[in-house]
Short mmCIF file of C-alpha atoms in Angstrom, two decimals:
data_model
loop_
_atom_site.label_atom_id
_atom_site.label_comp_id
_atom_site.label_asym_id
_atom_site.label_seq_id
_atom_site.Cartn_x
_atom_site.Cartn_y
_atom_site.Cartn_z
CA MET A 1 -66.80 -181.33 221.77
CA LYS A 2 -63.54 -179.99 223.07
CA ASN A 3 -63.54 -177.18 225.56
CA VAL A 4 -61.25 -174.47 225.41
CA LYS A 5 -59.22 -175.33 228.54
CA SER A 6 -58.33 -178.97 227.13
CA ILE A 7 -57.47 -177.37 223.87
CA LEU A 8 -55.11 -174.89 225.38
CA PHE A 9 -53.41 -177.56 227.50
CA SER A 10 -52.94 -179.79 224.32
CA LEU A 11 -51.28 -176.90 222.44
CA LEU A 12 -48.36 -176.92 224.66
CA ALA A 13 -47.57 -180.43 223.97
CA VAL A 14 -48.10 -179.76 220.11
CA ALA A 15 -45.91 -176.64 220.27
CA ALA A 16 -43.26 -178.52 222.10
CA ILE A 17 -42.64 -181.25 219.66
CA ALA A 18 -43.21 -179.23 216.40
CA LEU A 19 -40.17 -177.93 214.98
CA PHE A 20 -40.33 -176.97 211.04
CA THR A 21 -37.21 -176.49 208.99
CA THR A 22 -36.44 -174.04 206.31
CA SER A 23 -33.40 -172.88 204.38
CA CYS A 24 -33.23 -169.77 206.59
CA GLU A 25 -33.76 -170.80 210.21
CA GLN A 26 -35.48 -173.00 212.53
CA GLU A 27 -37.80 -171.66 215.47
CA THR A 28 -40.55 -172.67 217.71
CA LEU A 29 -42.89 -170.58 219.80
CA ILE A 30 -44.89 -172.29 222.50
CA ASN A 31 -48.22 -171.52 224.14
CA ASP A 32 -48.12 -168.26 226.28
CA ASN A 33 -51.02 -169.51 228.27
CA PRO A 34 -51.14 -173.32 228.23
CA THR A 35 -53.40 -174.09 231.05
CA ASN A 36 -55.62 -171.09 232.02
CA VAL A 37 -57.77 -169.01 229.89
CA LEU A 38 -57.53 -165.45 231.49
CA THR A 39 -60.04 -162.60 231.20
CA ASN A 40 -58.45 -159.44 229.91
CA GLN A 41 -59.37 -155.84 231.10
CA LYS A 42 -60.98 -152.93 229.33
CA VAL A 43 -58.58 -149.78 228.89
CA THR A 44 -60.24 -146.42 228.52
CA GLU A 45 -56.99 -144.39 227.85
CA PHE A 46 -54.53 -145.01 225.17
CA ASN A 47 -51.33 -143.05 224.44
CA LEU A 48 -48.74 -143.76 221.59
CA ASP A 49 -46.16 -141.18 220.72
CA VAL A 50 -46.15 -140.93 216.73
CA GLU A 51 -45.09 -138.27 214.35
CA THR A 52 -47.54 -137.37 211.73
CA GLU A 53 -47.03 -136.17 207.96
CA ASN A 54 -49.87 -134.91 205.78
CA GLY A 55 -52.52 -136.36 207.91
CA MET A 56 -50.67 -139.92 207.91
CA LEU A 57 -48.70 -141.55 210.85
CA LYS A 58 -45.04 -141.59 210.33
CA PHE A 59 -42.78 -144.43 211.89
CA SER A 60 -39.01 -144.39 211.73
CA GLY A 61 -38.83 -148.15 210.46
CA LEU A 62 -40.71 -151.29 210.02
CA GLN A 63 -40.03 -152.45 213.42
CA GLU A 64 -41.53 -149.49 215.29
CA PHE A 65 -44.61 -149.90 212.77
CA GLU A 66 -45.09 -153.78 213.73
CA ASP A 67 -44.63 -152.72 217.47
CA ALA A 68 -47.38 -150.13 217.31
CA ILE A 69 -49.68 -152.56 215.49
CA ALA A 70 -48.87 -155.30 218.30
CA TYR A 71 -49.47 -152.65 220.86
CA ILE A 72 -52.77 -151.33 219.86
CA SER A 73 -54.15 -155.00 219.29
CA ASP A 74 -55.89 -157.04 222.07
CA SER A 75 -53.94 -159.14 224.35
CA GLU A 76 -54.30 -161.58 227.27
CA GLU A 77 -53.83 -158.54 229.63
CA ARG A 78 -56.18 -155.89 228.18
CA PHE A 79 -57.98 -154.34 225.20
CA PHE A 80 -58.42 -150.60 224.24
CA THR A 81 -61.86 -149.17 223.74
CA ASP A 82 -63.06 -147.42 220.76
CA GLU A 83 -63.43 -144.25 222.69
CA ALA A 84 -59.74 -144.36 223.92
CA LEU A 85 -58.52 -144.84 220.44
CA THR A 86 -60.73 -142.10 218.88
CA ALA A 87 -59.65 -139.64 221.62
CA TRP A 88 -56.02 -140.46 220.93
CA GLU A 89 -56.50 -139.92 217.18
CA ASN A 90 -58.15 -136.44 218.02
CA LYS A 91 -55.25 -135.56 220.22
CA THR A 92 -52.75 -136.71 217.54
CA GLY A 93 -54.52 -134.97 214.66
CA PHE A 94 -55.07 -138.10 212.80
CA THR A 95 -58.13 -139.82 211.36
CA SER A 96 -57.59 -143.54 210.94
CA LEU A 97 -59.25 -146.19 208.64
CA ARG A 98 -60.36 -147.89 211.89
CA GLN A 99 -62.30 -144.79 212.95
CA LYS A 100 -63.94 -144.65 209.30
CA VAL A 101 -65.12 -148.15 209.33
CA ALA A 102 -66.45 -147.91 213.03
CA ILE A 103 -68.59 -144.83 211.96
CA ALA A 104 -69.83 -146.76 208.84
CA MET A 105 -70.61 -149.80 210.98
CA ASP A 106 -72.79 -147.69 213.44
CA GLU A 107 -74.54 -146.23 210.42
CA PHE A 108 -75.34 -149.83 209.12
CA GLU A 109 -76.54 -151.12 212.38
CA ALA A 110 -79.06 -148.22 212.43
CA ILE A 111 -80.70 -149.44 209.23
CA THR A 112 -84.36 -150.45 209.86
CA ASP A 113 -85.86 -150.65 206.10
CA ASP A 114 -84.87 -151.56 202.63
CA ASN A 115 -84.95 -147.95 201.60
CA SER A 116 -82.38 -146.99 204.19
CA MET A 117 -80.35 -150.15 203.19
CA ASN A 118 -80.37 -149.15 199.42
CA VAL A 119 -79.14 -145.53 200.31
CA PHE A 120 -76.41 -146.92 202.50
CA ARG A 121 -75.31 -149.38 199.88
CA SER A 122 -75.04 -146.68 197.24
CA GLU A 123 -73.03 -144.26 199.56
CA ASN A 124 -70.90 -146.95 200.98
CA SER A 125 -70.44 -149.74 198.68
CA ASP A 126 -66.97 -150.78 200.10
CA PHE A 127 -68.65 -151.69 203.32
CA VAL A 128 -71.54 -154.20 202.30
CA ASN A 129 -70.93 -157.60 200.66
CA PRO A 130 -73.38 -159.21 198.39
CA GLU A 131 -75.29 -160.81 201.15
CA ASN A 132 -75.98 -157.48 202.69
CA GLU A 133 -73.76 -157.98 205.54
CA PHE A 134 -71.20 -155.29 206.70
CA GLN A 135 -67.61 -155.67 205.83
CA ALA A 136 -64.56 -153.66 206.30
CA PRO A 137 -62.32 -152.88 203.44
CA ILE A 138 -59.30 -154.47 205.53
CA ALA A 139 -60.11 -157.29 207.75
CA ASP A 140 -57.11 -156.39 210.26
CA GLU A 141 -58.46 -153.86 212.49
CA ALA A 142 -55.18 -153.21 214.45
CA LEU A 143 -53.45 -152.52 211.14
CA THR A 144 -56.15 -149.98 210.14
CA ALA A 145 -55.73 -148.22 213.34
CA MET A 146 -52.41 -147.14 212.03
CA LEU A 147 -53.54 -146.28 208.45
CA ASP A 148 -55.15 -143.16 207.25
CA GLU A 149 -58.76 -143.10 205.81
CA LYS A 150 -57.25 -144.33 202.42
CA GLY A 151 -54.88 -146.95 203.99
CA LYS A 152 -51.66 -144.87 203.79
CA VAL A 153 -48.78 -144.74 206.17
CA ILE A 154 -45.20 -143.31 206.12
CA ILE A 155 -42.48 -145.93 206.96
CA GLY A 156 -38.77 -144.57 207.09
CA ASN A 157 -39.76 -141.63 204.74
CA VAL A 158 -41.22 -144.07 202.24
CA LEU A 159 -45.08 -144.17 201.44
CA HIS A 160 -46.69 -147.41 201.99
CA CYS A 161 -50.37 -148.29 201.31
CA PHE A 162 -52.49 -151.36 202.38
CA THR A 163 -55.55 -152.89 200.82
CA ASP A 164 -56.89 -156.10 202.18
CA THR A 165 -54.30 -158.26 200.71
CA TYR A 166 -51.81 -156.07 198.94
CA GLN A 167 -48.89 -153.71 200.26
CA ILE A 168 -47.90 -150.75 197.94
CA ILE A 169 -44.65 -149.10 198.56
CA ILE A 170 -43.88 -145.50 196.70
CA LEU A 171 -40.31 -144.58 197.12
CA ASP A 172 -40.74 -140.95 196.55
CA LYS A 173 -44.09 -140.82 198.05
CA ASP A 174 -45.69 -139.49 194.73
CA GLU A 175 -49.38 -140.26 195.28
CA THR A 176 -50.06 -140.01 191.37
CA LYS A 177 -47.82 -143.15 191.28
CA LEU A 178 -49.83 -144.51 194.10
CA ASP A 179 -53.13 -144.01 192.26
CA ARG A 180 -51.71 -145.99 189.25
CA ALA A 181 -50.54 -148.73 191.45
CA LEU A 182 -53.71 -149.20 193.00
CA ALA A 183 -55.42 -149.44 189.59
CA SER A 184 -52.81 -151.99 188.10
CA LEU A 185 -51.29 -153.71 190.96
CA GLU A 186 -48.11 -153.93 188.98
CA THR A 187 -44.45 -153.52 190.25
CA ASN A 188 -42.51 -150.73 188.27
CA GLU A 189 -39.04 -150.74 189.71
CA GLU A 190 -37.75 -147.96 187.47
CA GLU A 191 -40.40 -145.59 188.79
CA GLY A 192 -39.85 -146.81 192.50
CA ILE A 193 -43.23 -148.70 192.54
CA TYR A 194 -43.46 -152.09 194.23
CA VAL A 195 -46.69 -154.06 194.59
CA PHE A 196 -46.62 -157.20 197.21
CA LYS A 197 -49.12 -159.67 198.39
CA TYR A 198 -48.57 -159.35 202.05
CA VAL A 199 -51.54 -161.80 202.73
CA GLN A 200 -51.52 -164.92 200.75
CA ASP A 201 -54.64 -166.71 199.41
CA ASN A 202 -54.87 -169.20 202.18
CA VAL A 203 -56.76 -166.97 204.42
CA GLU A 204 -58.76 -169.05 206.71
CA PHE A 205 -62.30 -167.94 207.64
CA ARG A 206 -64.24 -170.28 209.99
CA GLY A 207 -67.64 -169.67 208.91
CA ASP A 208 -68.81 -173.02 210.27
CA CYS A 209 -68.10 -171.32 213.64
CA GLY A 210 -71.32 -169.54 213.09
CA GLN A 211 -73.53 -172.62 212.78
CA LEU A 212 -73.98 -172.83 216.54
CA ARG A 213 -73.71 -176.46 216.72
CA SER A 214 -74.01 -176.24 220.66
CA CYS A 215 -75.94 -173.30 221.98
CA THR A 216 -78.57 -174.00 224.60
CA ASP A 217 -79.79 -172.56 227.73
CA ASN A 218 -80.68 -174.47 230.98
CA ASN A 219 -83.86 -175.90 229.46
CA GLY A 220 -82.46 -177.26 226.40
CA THR A 221 -83.84 -174.45 223.95
CA SER A 222 -81.45 -173.54 221.25
CA ASN A 223 -80.53 -169.75 220.48
CA GLY A 224 -79.94 -169.80 216.79
CA SER A 225 -79.71 -165.91 216.76
CA LYS A 226 -76.03 -165.70 217.66
CA ARG A 227 -72.83 -166.69 216.10
CA VAL A 228 -69.19 -166.28 216.42
CA SER A 229 -66.77 -166.38 213.66
CA GLY A 230 -63.10 -165.64 213.14
CA GLU A 231 -60.75 -164.87 210.07
CA TRP A 232 -57.14 -165.61 210.66
CA ARG A 233 -54.31 -164.63 208.23
CA SER A 234 -50.47 -164.65 208.11
CA ASN A 235 -48.89 -161.27 206.98
CA MET A 236 -45.33 -160.73 205.51
CA LYS A 237 -44.71 -156.93 205.19
CA LEU A 238 -41.64 -155.49 203.51
CA HIS A 239 -39.94 -152.23 203.73
CA PRO A 240 -36.80 -151.00 201.41
CA VAL A 241 -33.90 -149.22 203.40
CA PHE A 242 -32.32 -146.38 202.03
CA ASP A 243 -28.44 -145.96 202.05
CA TRP A 244 -27.04 -142.35 202.03
CA GLY A 245 -23.61 -143.40 200.97
CA CYS A 246 -24.80 -144.64 197.37
CA HIS A 247 -28.11 -142.83 197.57
CA CYS A 248 -29.89 -145.92 196.79
CA TYR A 249 -31.99 -148.61 198.28
CA LEU A 250 -29.55 -151.36 199.11
CA TYR A 251 -31.70 -153.77 201.00
CA TRP A 252 -35.13 -154.81 202.18
CA GLU A 253 -36.62 -155.66 205.53
CA ARG A 254 -39.25 -158.32 206.08
CA THR A 255 -41.35 -159.30 209.01
CA LEU A 256 -43.86 -162.23 209.63
CA SER A 257 -47.23 -161.71 211.75
CA VAL A 258 -50.49 -163.37 212.29
CA SER A 259 -53.58 -161.57 212.86
CA CYS A 260 -57.09 -162.73 213.49
CA GLU A 261 -60.48 -160.88 213.93
CA MET A 262 -63.21 -162.82 216.05
CA THR A 263 -66.59 -161.52 216.30
CA SER A 264 -69.70 -162.26 218.39
CA GLU A 265 -72.99 -161.37 216.64
CA LYS A 266 -76.67 -161.49 216.65
CA LYS A 267 -79.04 -161.56 214.12
CA GLY A 268 -80.71 -158.33 213.05
CA ALA A 269 -83.33 -157.37 210.43
CA PHE A 270 -80.57 -156.66 208.09
CA GLY A 271 -77.54 -159.04 208.50
CA TRP A 272 -75.60 -159.77 211.56
CA LYS A 273 -74.86 -157.04 214.08
CA LYS A 274 -72.73 -156.39 217.28
CA ASN A 275 -73.53 -158.58 220.11
CA LYS A 276 -72.69 -156.32 222.85
CA ASN A 277 -74.32 -158.03 225.87
CA ASP A 278 -72.11 -161.11 225.68
CA ASP A 279 -68.46 -162.16 226.04
CA ILE A 280 -66.06 -164.09 223.74
CA LYS A 281 -63.87 -166.89 224.88
CA TRP A 282 -61.31 -168.27 222.48
CA GLY A 283 -58.52 -170.74 222.39
CA THR A 284 -56.29 -170.99 219.31
CA GLY A 285 -53.25 -172.86 218.10
CA TYR A 286 -51.63 -172.21 214.55
CA GLY A 287 -48.43 -172.50 212.61
CA VAL A 288 -46.66 -170.29 209.75
CA HIS A 289 -44.36 -171.76 207.00
CA SER A 290 -42.41 -168.88 205.58
CA ALA A 291 -39.31 -168.03 203.76
CA LEU A 292 -38.06 -166.57 207.07
CA GLY A 293 -38.62 -169.87 209.14
CA SER A 294 -41.48 -171.74 210.47
CA VAL A 295 -43.39 -170.99 213.69
CA THR A 296 -46.19 -172.54 216.03
CA HIS A 297 -48.01 -170.69 218.59
CA GLY A 298 -51.09 -170.87 220.94
CA THR A 299 -52.91 -168.69 223.10
CA GLY A 300 -56.48 -167.85 224.59
CA TRP A 301 -58.56 -165.49 226.90
CA THR A 302 -61.92 -164.25 227.61
CA GLN A 303 -62.95 -160.76 226.46
CA LYS A 304 -65.76 -158.59 227.61
CA GLY A 305 -66.83 -157.42 224.35
CA TRP A 306 -68.17 -158.37 220.97
CA LYS A 307 -64.98 -158.34 219.11
CA ILE A 308 -61.16 -159.50 219.49
CA ASN A 309 -58.48 -158.00 217.17
CA TYR A 310 -55.58 -160.35 217.63
CA TYR A 311 -52.04 -159.51 216.30
CA LYS A 312 -48.64 -161.18 217.00
CA GLN A 313 -45.41 -160.40 215.35
CA LEU A 314 -43.86 -164.16 214.92
CA LEU A 315 -40.29 -163.56 214.01
CA PRO A 316 -37.69 -160.57 214.53
CA VAL A 317 -37.28 -158.26 211.36
CA ASN A 318 -35.34 -160.10 208.85
CA THR A 319 -32.90 -158.08 206.46
CA LEU A 320 -32.10 -159.10 203.08
CA TYR A 321 -28.81 -157.53 201.82
CA PHE A 322 -28.11 -156.78 198.16
CA SER A 323 -30.81 -158.78 196.80
CA TYR A 324 -31.25 -158.86 192.89
CA GLY A 325 -34.89 -158.30 192.32
CA THR A 326 -37.70 -158.05 195.17
CA PRO A 327 -37.83 -160.23 198.00
CA SER A 328 -40.14 -163.24 198.31
CA THR A 329 -43.35 -162.83 200.41
CA TYR A 330 -44.19 -166.63 200.52
CA HIS A 331 -45.83 -167.68 203.69
CA GLU A 332 -48.33 -170.33 204.47
CA PHE A 333 -50.89 -170.47 207.41
CA TYR A 334 -52.29 -173.77 209.09
CA TYR A 335 -54.32 -174.44 212.29
CA ASN A 336 -53.66 -176.85 215.03
CA ASN A 337 -56.77 -176.17 217.01
CA THR A 338 -59.16 -173.25 217.43
CA THR A 339 -62.27 -172.95 219.56
CA LEU A 340 -64.58 -169.73 219.84
CA ILE A 341 -67.30 -169.52 222.56
CA ASN A 342 -70.02 -166.76 223.06
CA LEU A 343 -70.75 -166.39 226.67
CA ASP A 344 -74.15 -165.27 227.18
CA ALA A 345 -74.80 -162.85 230.12
CA SER A 346 -77.97 -165.03 231.06
CA GLY A 347 -75.87 -168.17 231.30
CA VAL A 348 -76.25 -169.47 227.74
CA SER A 349 -73.13 -170.91 226.23
CA CYS A 350 -72.85 -171.08 222.65
CA GLU A 351 -69.75 -173.04 221.71
CA ASP A 352 -68.61 -173.19 218.27
CA ASP A 353 -65.66 -175.80 217.70
CA CYS A 354 -64.14 -175.06 214.53
CA PHE A 355 -62.79 -178.50 213.71
#
């Protein structure tokens, strides 16, 4: 089984020779961190200067929105604590979907009997999957930190709403139109309603990472009560730009990013729960084909916590002028190599090679 360091070293060679061509452009990103897996630092204070409107965050444009998501996500250098993010929300006068999910997860983890589980399921059906495991309505936690409790945000004076796979845009911010769009998931250009699939169907979940193929202590005893897993997705978000000269929306902006949520969990009486006592080490290499270009990348670090929320904007915002019809959101994700390792505080190393 490959270790993380050797995988990360190999990523540099892979990224250096990989160049994928599209009709729009060519670009390659190489590994930020090819030979060393760093340990990032916990940060207990968070501050982001953002306007609010009707309980939603308001961003001047798509790039500012992308920058905020990237800033709030975990990186090689640091990760923000939940307490820091909650304190910032309280100060800003905003309650995020991230906080709503965190509260529901704490309630789920306190469940100790079937009756409590049934009550939780009846009151929080969106947070439990058929296997009685906790699930968030949107897998990308960095994104949910920028959305209100219903998944809404204002970008450039336009209402945007996100589900786990769809982005809905309402030009005049009419929430009755949003309700209809959420129910139908259909675009109606005459009414200024646009529905896009910002996450494609090829979302990559590495469930096999949770099988703990190598997880033993110094005596050779297996610890099958822990797992690490991750879900990778490429995202293409869009935003219409208004032109005051003709009082019309002349062009669209598009951005391409990759997000991943990795978790270290332990088996509980009801499903898998946070493994707060251990750390996560990871190394990943990936690529994305898209209408905007094709990119390869890789990184990795050790995080002193049970979850890593990774987010990276891959290409600059692309502007599509005077387009007839809505722009394409085609993009495709693929792996080069990925390894997740659970680092037990007592010295047990649970390595799950995803390949």
